[in-house]
Coordinates of C-alpha atoms in Angstrom, one line a residue:
Chain S
M189 CA 34.9 15.0 58.8
R190 CA 36.6 15.4 55.4
N191 CA 33.4 14.6 53.6
T192 CA 31.3 16.8 55.8
F193 CA 33.8 19.6 55.1
V194 CA 33.7 19.2 51.4
A195 CA 29.9 18.9 51.3
A196 CA 29.5 22.1 53.4
L197 CA 32.1 23.9 51.3
T198 CA 30.5 22.9 48.0
E199 CA 27.1 24.2 49.2
L200 CA 28.7 27.5 50.2
A201 CA 30.6 27.8 46.9
E202 CA 27.4 27.1 44.9
R203 CA 26.0 30.3 46.6
N204 CA 29.2 32.3 46.7
P205 CA 30.8 32.8 43.3
N206 CA 34.0 34.2 45.0
L207 CA 34.8 31.0 46.9
W208 CA 37.7 29.0 45.7
L209 CA 39.3 25.7 46.7
L210 CA 43.0 24.9 46.1
C211 CA 44.6 21.6 47.0
G212 CA 48.1 20.3 46.9
D213 CA 47.4 17.1 44.9
L214 CA 45.8 15.4 47.9
G215 CA 42.1 14.7 48.6
F216 CA 41.5 11.7 46.3
S217 CA 37.9 10.4 46.8
V218 CA 37.2 13.5 48.9
L219 CA 37.4 16.7 46.9
E220 CA 35.8 15.3 43.7
H221 CA 32.4 16.4 45.1
F222 CA 33.5 20.1 44.9
A223 CA 35.7 19.7 41.8
S224 CA 32.9 18.1 39.7
R225 CA 30.3 20.8 40.6
I226 CA 32.6 23.9 40.6
P227 CA 35.5 23.1 38.3
E228 CA 36.2 26.7 37.5
R229 CA 37.0 27.5 41.1
Y230 CA 38.8 24.3 42.0
V231 CA 42.6 24.1 41.4
N232 CA 44.8 21.2 42.1
V233 CA 48.1 23.2 42.2
G234 CA 50.2 20.1 42.2
V235 CA 52.6 19.0 44.9
A236 CA 53.8 22.5 45.6
E237 CA 52.5 23.9 48.9
Q238 CA 54.6 27.1 48.9
N239 CA 53.1 28.1 45.5
M240 CA 49.7 27.0 46.7
A241 CA 49.8 29.4 49.6
G242 CA 51.2 32.3 47.6
V243 CA 48.7 31.8 44.8
A244 CA 45.9 31.6 47.4
A245 CA 47.1 34.9 48.8
G246 CA 47.1 36.5 45.3
I247 CA 43.6 35.2 44.5
A248 CA 42.4 36.4 47.9
L249 CA 43.9 39.8 47.5
S250 CA 41.9 40.0 44.3
G251 CA 38.7 39.9 46.3
K252 CA 38.1 36.2 46.7
T253 CA 37.8 33.7 49.6
V254 CA 40.3 30.9 49.2
F255 CA 40.4 27.5 51.0
I256 CA 43.7 25.6 50.7
Y257 CA 43.7 21.9 51.5
S258 CA 46.3 19.3 52.2
I259 CA 47.6 16.8 54.8
G260 CA 48.3 18.4 58.2
N261 CA 52.0 19.2 58.0
F262 CA 52.0 20.0 54.3
S263 CA 49.4 22.8 54.3
T264 CA 51.0 24.4 57.4
F265 CA 54.8 23.8 57.9
R266 CA 55.8 23.4 54.3
C267 CA 54.4 26.9 53.4
L268 CA 54.8 28.5 56.8
E269 CA 56.5 31.6 55.7
Q270 CA 53.9 32.1 52.9
L271 CA 51.2 31.8 55.5
R272 CA 52.9 34.3 57.8
N273 CA 53.9 36.9 55.3
D274 CA 51.6 36.5 52.3
V275 CA 48.4 35.5 54.1
C276 CA 48.4 36.8 57.7
Y277 CA 50.5 40.0 57.3
H278 CA 48.1 41.0 54.5
G279 CA 45.0 39.8 56.2
A280 CA 44.3 37.8 53.1
D281 CA 41.0 35.9 53.1
V282 CA 42.7 32.4 53.0
K283 CA 41.6 29.4 55.0
V284 CA 44.2 26.7 55.7
V285 CA 42.6 23.3 56.0
S286 CA 44.5 20.3 57.1
V287 CA 43.5 16.7 57.3
G288 CA 45.0 13.9 59.4
A289 CA 45.0 15.8 62.8
G290 CA 47.2 14.2 65.5
F291 CA 47.5 10.4 64.9
A292 CA 44.8 10.1 62.3
Y293 CA 47.3 8.7 59.8
G294 CA 48.3 6.1 62.3
S295 CA 50.8 3.7 60.8
Q296 CA 51.9 6.2 58.1
G297 CA 54.5 7.5 60.6
Y298 CA 55.9 10.7 61.9
T299 CA 55.9 12.7 58.7
H300 CA 52.1 12.4 58.6
H301 CA 51.4 13.0 62.3
A302 CA 50.3 16.6 62.7
I303 CA 51.0 17.1 66.3
E304 CA 52.6 20.6 66.5
D305 CA 50.5 22.3 63.9
V306 CA 48.1 24.1 66.3
A307 CA 51.0 25.7 68.2
V308 CA 52.5 27.0 65.0
M309 CA 49.3 28.2 63.4
S310 CA 48.2 29.9 66.7
A311 CA 51.4 31.9 66.7
L312 CA 50.5 33.5 63.4
P313 CA 49.0 37.0 63.7
G314 CA 45.3 37.2 63.0
M315 CA 45.0 33.5 62.3
E316 CA 41.9 32.0 63.9
V317 CA 42.4 28.3 64.9
F318 CA 39.6 25.7 64.9
V319 CA 39.8 22.1 65.9
P320 CA 36.3 20.6 65.6
C321 CA 35.5 17.4 67.4
D322 CA 32.8 16.0 65.2
P323 CA 31.0 16.5 61.8
H324 CA 28.5 18.9 63.4
E325 CA 31.2 21.3 64.4
V326 CA 33.0 20.9 61.0
R327 CA 29.9 22.1 59.2
T328 CA 29.2 25.0 61.5
I329 CA 32.8 26.2 61.5
T330 CA 33.2 25.8 57.8
T331 CA 30.2 28.0 57.3
A332 CA 31.4 30.6 59.8
I333 CA 34.9 31.0 58.4
A334 CA 33.7 31.1 54.8
T335 CA 32.3 34.6 55.6
S336 CA 34.7 35.8 58.3
G337 CA 36.9 37.7 55.8
R338 CA 40.1 36.8 57.6
P339 CA 42.7 34.0 57.8
S340 CA 41.7 30.8 59.6
Y341 CA 43.1 27.4 60.3
L342 CA 40.7 24.4 60.2
R343 CA 42.2 21.2 61.5
L344 CA 40.3 18.1 60.4
S345 CA 40.8 14.5 61.4
R346 CA 39.8 11.9 58.7
S347 CA 36.5 10.1 58.3
G348 CA 34.1 8.1 60.4
E349 CA 34.1 10.4 63.5
P350 CA 30.8 10.2 65.3
V351 CA 28.5 13.1 65.8
L352 CA 28.6 13.8 69.5
A353 CA 25.6 14.8 71.6
G354 CA 25.9 18.4 72.8
S355 CA 24.3 21.7 73.0
E356 CA 22.3 22.5 69.9
A357 CA 22.5 26.2 69.8
W358 CA 26.1 26.8 69.5
E359 CA 28.2 29.7 68.3
P360 CA 31.4 28.4 66.7
R361 CA 33.8 30.6 68.7
T362 CA 32.3 29.5 72.0
P363 CA 33.1 26.2 73.7
R364 CA 30.3 23.6 73.3
V365 CA 29.1 21.6 76.3
L366 CA 29.0 17.9 75.4
R367 CA 28.3 16.6 79.0
Q368 CA 27.3 18.5 82.1
G369 CA 29.4 18.0 85.3
R370 CA 31.0 20.4 87.7
D371 CA 33.5 18.5 89.8
V372 CA 36.0 18.2 87.1
V373 CA 35.7 19.8 83.7
I374 CA 37.5 18.4 80.7
L375 CA 38.2 20.8 77.9
A376 CA 38.9 18.8 74.8
S377 CA 39.8 19.8 71.2
G378 CA 39.2 17.5 68.3
P379 CA 37.7 14.0 68.0
I380 CA 39.5 12.9 71.1
A381 CA 36.5 14.5 72.8
S382 CA 34.7 11.2 72.3
A383 CA 37.3 9.4 74.4
C384 CA 36.8 12.1 77.0
L385 CA 33.1 11.4 77.1
E386 CA 33.9 7.7 77.6
A387 CA 36.3 8.6 80.4
A388 CA 33.7 10.8 82.1
E389 CA 31.3 7.8 82.0
V390 CA 34.0 5.6 83.6
L391 CA 34.4 8.1 86.4
A392 CA 30.7 8.8 86.8
S393 CA 30.3 6.9 90.1
E394 CA 33.3 8.8 91.6
M395 CA 32.8 12.4 90.4
A396 CA 30.7 14.5 88.1
V397 CA 32.9 15.1 85.1
G398 CA 31.8 17.7 82.5
V399 CA 33.2 17.5 78.9
V400 CA 33.4 20.7 76.8
S401 CA 34.6 20.9 73.2
A402 CA 36.9 23.8 72.8
A403 CA 36.9 23.8 69.0
C404 CA 38.0 27.4 68.8
L405 CA 41.5 27.6 70.3
K406 CA 42.1 31.1 68.9
P407 CA 40.5 33.3 69.9
L408 CA 39.8 31.3 73.0
D409 CA 36.6 32.3 74.8
E410 CA 38.3 33.2 78.0
G411 CA 35.2 34.4 79.8
F412 CA 33.6 31.0 79.2
V413 CA 36.7 29.2 80.4
R414 CA 36.9 31.2 83.6
E415 CA 33.3 30.6 84.3
L416 CA 33.8 26.9 83.9
A417 CA 36.8 27.0 86.3
G418 CA 34.8 28.9 88.9
E419 CA 33.1 25.9 90.4
A420 CA 35.3 23.0 89.4
R421 CA 37.9 21.2 91.6
A422 CA 40.1 20.7 88.5
I423 CA 40.3 21.6 84.9
V424 CA 41.7 19.0 82.6
T425 CA 42.7 19.7 79.0
V426 CA 42.9 16.8 76.5
E427 CA 44.3 17.2 73.0
E428 CA 45.7 15.2 70.2
H429 CA 48.7 17.5 70.0
I430 CA 51.7 18.3 72.1
A431 CA 51.0 20.4 75.2
R432 CA 53.3 23.2 74.2
G433 CA 51.4 25.8 72.3
G434 CA 48.1 23.8 72.1
L435 CA 44.9 23.7 74.2
Y436 CA 46.7 23.2 77.5
A437 CA 48.9 26.3 76.9
A438 CA 45.9 28.3 75.9
V439 CA 43.7 27.3 78.9
A440 CA 46.5 27.5 81.4
T441 CA 47.5 31.0 80.1
C442 CA 43.9 32.0 80.4
L443 CA 43.5 30.8 84.0
A444 CA 47.0 31.5 85.4
A445 CA 46.1 34.8 87.0
A446 CA 42.6 34.0 88.0
R447 CA 42.0 34.3 91.7
G448 CA 41.1 31.0 93.5
R449 CA 41.4 29.0 90.3
P450 CA 41.5 25.2 90.3
P451 CA 44.6 23.4 89.1
V452 CA 44.8 22.8 85.3
F453 CA 46.1 19.3 84.2
G454 CA 47.2 18.9 80.6
L455 CA 46.9 15.5 78.9
A456 CA 48.6 15.7 75.5
I457 CA 50.9 13.9 73.2
P458 CA 54.5 13.8 74.6
E459 CA 57.2 15.4 72.5
V460 CA 58.9 12.8 70.3
A461 CA 62.4 14.1 70.1
G462 CA 64.8 11.3 69.4
K463 CA 62.1 8.6 69.3
I464 CA 61.5 6.7 66.1
S465 CA 57.8 6.3 65.4
T466 CA 56.5 2.7 65.1
A467 CA 53.4 1.5 63.3
G468 CA 50.0 1.4 64.9
D469 CA 46.5 2.7 64.2
R470 CA 45.2 5.9 65.8
D471 CA 43.8 4.1 68.8
A472 CA 47.0 2.3 69.4
L473 CA 49.1 5.4 69.1
L474 CA 46.8 7.3 71.4
A475 CA 46.9 4.5 74.0
R476 CA 50.7 4.6 73.9
A477 CA 50.6 8.3 74.4
G478 CA 48.3 7.8 77.5
L479 CA 45.3 9.2 75.7
S480 CA 42.9 6.2 75.5
A481 CA 39.6 6.6 77.3
A482 CA 40.8 4.3 80.1
A483 CA 44.1 6.2 80.4
I484 CA 42.4 9.5 80.5
A485 CA 40.1 8.3 83.3
Q486 CA 42.9 6.9 85.3
R487 CA 45.1 10.0 84.9
I488 CA 42.2 12.2 86.0
R489 CA 41.6 9.9 89.0
N490 CA 45.3 10.2 89.9
A491 CA 45.3 13.9 89.5
I492 CA 42.2 14.4 91.7
G493 CA 43.6 11.9 94.3
G494 CA 46.7 14.1 94.6
L495 CA 44.8 17.3 95.4
Chain C
M355 CA 58.9 56.6 20.8
S356 CA 57.5 60.1 21.7
N357 CA 57.4 59.5 25.4
T358 CA 61.0 58.4 25.8
P359 CA 62.3 61.8 27.1
D360 CA 59.6 61.7 29.8
V361 CA 60.6 58.2 30.8
A362 CA 64.3 59.2 30.8
E363 CA 63.5 62.2 33.0
F364 CA 61.4 59.9 35.3
A365 CA 64.4 57.5 35.6
R366 CA 66.8 60.4 36.3
R367 CA 64.5 61.7 39.1
I368 CA 64.0 58.4 40.8
R369 CA 67.7 57.6 40.7
G370 CA 68.3 61.0 42.4
H371 CA 65.6 60.4 45.1
T372 CA 66.9 57.0 45.8
L373 CA 70.5 58.1 46.3
R374 CA 69.4 60.8 48.7
M375 CA 67.1 58.4 50.6
V376 CA 69.7 55.7 51.0
H377 CA 72.3 58.2 52.0
A378 CA 70.1 59.9 54.6
A379 CA 68.9 56.5 56.1
N380 CA 72.4 55.0 55.9
A381 CA 70.6 52.1 54.2
S382 CA 71.7 49.3 52.0
H383 CA 70.6 48.0 48.5
I384 CA 71.4 51.0 46.4
G385 CA 73.0 48.8 43.8
G386 CA 69.9 46.7 43.2
C387 CA 67.7 49.8 43.2
L388 CA 69.8 51.5 40.5
S389 CA 69.8 48.3 38.4
M390 CA 66.1 48.3 38.1
A391 CA 65.6 52.1 37.8
D392 CA 65.0 52.0 34.1
I393 CA 62.6 49.1 34.3
L394 CA 60.5 51.0 37.0
A395 CA 60.7 54.2 35.0
V396 CA 59.2 52.6 31.9
L397 CA 56.6 50.7 33.9
Y398 CA 55.5 53.7 36.1
A399 CA 55.9 56.5 33.5
R400 CA 54.5 54.6 30.5
I401 CA 53.1 51.2 31.0
L402 CA 51.1 50.5 34.1
K403 CA 47.4 51.3 34.2
N404 CA 47.0 52.2 37.8
D405 CA 45.5 55.4 38.9
P406 CA 46.6 56.9 42.2
A407 CA 43.1 58.3 42.6
R408 CA 41.5 54.8 42.3
P409 CA 44.0 52.5 44.1
T410 CA 41.5 49.7 44.6
D411 CA 40.2 49.6 41.1
P412 CA 39.8 45.9 40.4
D413 CA 40.8 46.5 36.7
R414 CA 44.1 48.1 37.6
D415 CA 47.4 46.6 36.5
R416 CA 49.2 45.0 39.4
F417 CA 52.9 45.6 40.1
I418 CA 54.5 43.2 42.5
L419 CA 58.1 43.9 43.7
S420 CA 59.4 40.5 44.7
K421 CA 63.0 41.8 45.3
G422 CA 61.5 43.6 48.3
H423 CA 64.8 44.8 49.6
A424 CA 65.3 47.2 46.6
T425 CA 62.6 49.4 48.0
A426 CA 63.8 53.0 48.0
I427 CA 63.5 53.3 44.2
L428 CA 59.9 51.9 44.2
Y429 CA 58.9 54.4 46.8
A430 CA 60.5 57.1 44.7
A431 CA 58.6 55.9 41.6
L432 CA 55.3 55.8 43.5
A433 CA 55.8 59.3 44.8
E434 CA 56.7 60.6 41.4
R435 CA 53.6 58.9 40.0
G436 CA 51.5 60.7 42.6
F437 CA 50.6 58.0 45.0
F438 CA 52.0 60.1 47.9
P439 CA 53.9 63.3 48.3
V440 CA 57.6 63.3 47.1
A441 CA 58.5 65.1 50.3
E442 CA 57.6 62.0 52.3
L443 CA 60.5 60.2 50.7
A444 CA 62.7 62.0 53.2
T445 CA 61.2 59.9 56.0
Y446 CA 62.6 56.6 54.5
C447 CA 63.5 54.2 57.3
K448 CA 63.0 56.9 59.9
D449 CA 61.3 56.2 63.2
G450 CA 57.6 56.1 62.6
S451 CA 57.7 56.3 58.8
K452 CA 55.5 54.1 56.6
L453 CA 58.5 53.8 54.3
T454 CA 60.1 50.6 55.7
G455 CA 63.4 49.2 54.5
H456 CA 61.6 46.3 52.8
I457 CA 58.6 47.0 50.8
S458 CA 55.4 47.6 52.7
H459 CA 51.8 47.4 51.6
G460 CA 51.1 50.2 54.1
V461 CA 52.5 52.6 51.5
P462 CA 50.0 53.8 48.9
G463 CA 50.4 52.1 45.6
V464 CA 52.2 49.0 47.0
E465 CA 50.2 45.9 46.4
V466 CA 52.1 43.5 48.6
S467 CA 54.8 43.4 51.2
T468 CA 57.8 41.3 50.3
G469 CA 61.3 41.0 51.7
S470 CA 61.8 37.3 52.0
L471 CA 62.7 36.2 48.5
G472 CA 60.6 33.8 46.4
H473 CA 57.2 35.2 47.5
G474 CA 56.3 37.7 44.8
L475 CA 55.8 35.5 41.8
P476 CA 53.4 33.0 43.4
I477 CA 51.3 35.9 44.6
A478 CA 51.4 37.5 41.1
V479 CA 50.4 34.2 39.6
G480 CA 47.3 34.1 42.0
M481 CA 46.4 37.6 40.9
A482 CA 46.8 36.7 37.2
M483 CA 44.5 33.7 37.8
A484 CA 41.9 35.7 39.5
S485 CA 41.9 38.3 36.7
K486 CA 41.5 35.6 34.1
A487 CA 38.6 34.1 36.1
D488 CA 36.9 37.5 36.2
R489 CA 37.7 38.1 32.5
R490 CA 39.6 41.3 33.2
A491 CA 41.9 42.9 30.7
N492 CA 44.6 44.0 33.2
R493 CA 48.1 42.7 33.4
I494 CA 50.2 41.6 36.4
F495 CA 53.9 42.6 36.5
C496 CA 56.3 41.0 38.9
V497 CA 59.9 42.2 39.2
M498 CA 62.3 39.6 40.6
S499 CA 66.0 39.5 41.3
D500 CA 68.4 37.1 39.8
G501 CA 69.5 35.8 43.2
E502 CA 66.0 34.9 44.2
C503 CA 65.7 32.6 41.3
D504 CA 67.5 30.2 43.6
E505 CA 64.3 29.8 45.6
G506 CA 62.3 26.7 44.9
S507 CA 59.0 28.5 45.4
N508 CA 59.7 30.5 42.3
W509 CA 60.1 27.3 40.2
E510 CA 56.9 26.0 41.6
A511 CA 55.2 29.1 40.2
I512 CA 57.2 29.0 37.0
L513 CA 55.9 25.5 36.4
F514 CA 52.3 26.5 37.4
A515 CA 51.8 29.7 35.3
P516 CA 52.1 28.2 31.8
H517 CA 50.0 25.2 32.8
H518 CA 47.2 27.6 33.5
K519 CA 47.9 29.7 30.3
L520 CA 48.4 33.0 32.3
D521 CA 49.4 35.2 29.4
N522 CA 48.4 38.3 31.5
L523 CA 51.4 37.7 33.7
V524 CA 54.8 39.3 33.1
A525 CA 57.8 38.3 35.2
V526 CA 60.8 40.7 34.8
V527 CA 64.1 39.5 36.1
D528 CA 66.5 42.3 37.0
F529 CA 69.5 40.2 35.9
N530 CA 72.4 42.3 37.3
K531 CA 74.6 39.2 37.8
L532 CA 75.4 40.0 41.4
Q533 CA 73.7 38.4 44.3
S534 CA 74.2 38.8 48.0
F535 CA 77.5 37.1 48.4
G536 CA 79.0 37.1 44.9
R537 CA 78.5 36.6 41.2
V538 CA 75.4 34.7 40.3
S539 CA 77.5 32.5 38.0
E540 CA 79.7 31.6 41.0
V541 CA 77.1 31.3 43.8
L542 CA 74.5 29.2 41.9
A543 CA 74.6 29.5 38.1
L544 CA 71.3 30.3 36.4
E545 CA 72.5 29.9 32.7
P546 CA 71.1 28.9 30.3
F547 CA 68.6 31.0 32.0
A548 CA 66.1 31.9 29.3
D549 CA 66.2 28.3 28.1
K550 CA 65.1 27.2 31.5
W551 CA 62.0 29.5 31.4
R552 CA 61.2 28.4 27.8
A553 CA 61.5 24.7 28.8
F554 CA 58.9 25.4 31.5
G555 CA 56.6 26.9 28.9
W556 CA 57.2 30.7 29.1
H557 CA 57.6 33.2 26.3
A558 CA 61.1 34.4 27.2
V559 CA 62.6 37.7 25.9
E560 CA 66.1 38.8 26.7
I561 CA 66.8 42.6 26.4
D562 CA 69.0 45.3 27.6
G563 CA 67.4 46.4 30.9
H564 CA 68.6 49.9 30.5
D565 CA 67.3 50.4 26.9
L566 CA 64.2 52.5 27.7
E567 CA 62.7 52.1 24.2
R568 CA 63.2 48.4 24.1
L569 CA 61.7 48.0 27.6
A570 CA 58.7 50.0 26.6
T571 CA 58.0 48.2 23.3
T572 CA 58.5 44.8 25.0
F573 CA 56.1 45.6 27.8
E574 CA 53.6 47.1 25.4
S575 CA 53.5 44.0 23.2
V576 CA 52.8 41.5 26.0
P577 CA 51.4 38.9 25.6
Q578 CA 53.4 38.2 22.4
A579 CA 52.5 34.5 22.7
R580 CA 48.8 33.7 23.3
G581 CA 48.3 31.5 26.3
K582 CA 51.9 31.9 27.6
P583 CA 53.2 34.0 30.4
T584 CA 56.1 36.2 29.5
V585 CA 59.4 36.6 31.2
V586 CA 61.5 39.6 30.4
I587 CA 65.1 38.8 31.3
A588 CA 66.5 42.3 31.6
H589 CA 70.2 42.3 31.5
T590 CA 71.2 45.1 33.8
I591 CA 74.2 46.5 35.7
K592 CA 74.1 46.7 39.4
G593 CA 74.5 50.3 40.5
R594 CA 73.8 51.5 37.0
G595 CA 74.5 55.3 36.5
V596 CA 77.1 55.7 39.2
S597 CA 80.5 54.8 38.0
F598 CA 82.0 53.7 41.3
M599 CA 79.0 51.6 42.1
E600 CA 78.5 49.8 38.8
D601 CA 79.0 46.0 39.0
R602 CA 80.4 46.2 42.5
L603 CA 79.2 43.8 45.1
E604 CA 79.8 46.1 48.1
W605 CA 77.1 48.4 46.9
H606 CA 74.6 45.7 47.8
Y607 CA 75.4 46.8 51.4
K608 CA 77.1 50.2 51.5
S609 CA 75.5 53.6 51.8
P610 CA 77.1 56.5 50.0
N611 CA 78.8 59.1 52.3
A612 CA 78.3 62.8 51.6
A613 CA 81.1 63.1 49.1
Q614 CA 80.0 59.9 47.3
L615 CA 76.4 61.2 47.3
A616 CA 77.5 64.4 45.6
Q617 CA 79.5 62.6 43.0
A618 CA 76.7 60.1 42.4
L619 CA 74.0 62.8 42.0
A620 CA 76.2 64.6 39.6
E621 CA 76.7 61.5 37.5
V622 CA 73.0 60.6 37.3
G623 CA 72.2 64.3 36.6
A624 CA 70.0 64.8 39.6

């Protein structure tokens, strides 16, 4: 995902002389591709995210498009007030890019687990929020936000995520159907969509499970979500994030008042208050959070069985 | 300096507007407005190349008020400079007015909204960087308070600007020695202040922030050191011009009553 992002951004910057990339001294072996080709519009600001966000706003208010890049919590929480006041309040053309979504940094521990970032970024006025599930979506979304003229949040995982099969013609602010199925529809955000596809396959003999990538959490395509819900027995959201303020909250809010709607089940990372994180790679941590493919399948089975 | 009388008149007028505005709105921050009145007068009457008729001219000088609470006097300066009618100053902080209590970019001539401290300088640094990249000859001025130099975000920017040789950037510290809860020296000491900036790579100048001629010659001569951003540490007096407000902490908060307003206006000659 990271490499796809940088490759796409570099192509865009080669055509757009007003496109800049700032990083907070992170991106080793990733950002060099951009830095070596467009050194005059690449700035490693150092380990100083508040300044990075403020500088980005200043450059953007001078007529540029600025991407800022760091690890999940650093490009969001560390400079949150700068994003709120300097970027969003001014409608500055700044794109916040984070890497290491959810448990992508595995054993690195809690400081590196970006699991509340979507909620906080979604709360900022005018901030579009994108959580792509595969490199295909990363490229499409990067291209779209580079010309949107408004603030965006782009949440990336790390590397090696597979390209998932799905609808070809796809508009980045519309959910992308990865697998047809109308009994139960899973709305997933991020690379955990691939585990959802596995879960759908596990359940195939029991029910027809559709999987849809909801890469654009804000603005959520509410018409699309309501249409999905129209025929399904249940909607299930799956996200590598806490449920509060994430995909579940967005979908449940969208459907709450819909007449005759199906129930909405949210599978998400539990809040970790008071728990010390232990080591483990992404798969292990997801399994512990009940978000392995097998666990997702079983939880859907349980939910449907209870209807 | 031939223009000094005009600058002095400008300073007198914006002090008068500000006193009336703060009184009418029962607002705070008159002390920090009056301490930078002379700085603003020199900038707006003499230095800044920003034409109210062309507010989005990319070559305009930028002025960023980072001490966004001291807002009445900047609105007064912008009105006097022709960015909007002086009569509109009477709406300051009133229901529905554009003129909010912390500086708003909804007001003609205001580049950015601030109010939370430690935001202005990084933004100004970004603007200076963009101007350099576009090979523009404009300059970026950022007026900061002394108290906000407690903010770490400022020191990130102070470290950054010389590294990128932003000699089109001028930080002006309104060093009135009083912050929100007491004397700067007692709350969190800044001294040796100029040495700190110099150690970070800035060209630092210390001047009397109420000496109009010295302010003008200093601003005119920037950059004095090629490749270095400039900081003007302007030694000022909080509440300057009104005897009972000068160097008094409570005028960070209080609003003059009718009798105090009359005396203050008489003292500033407005």
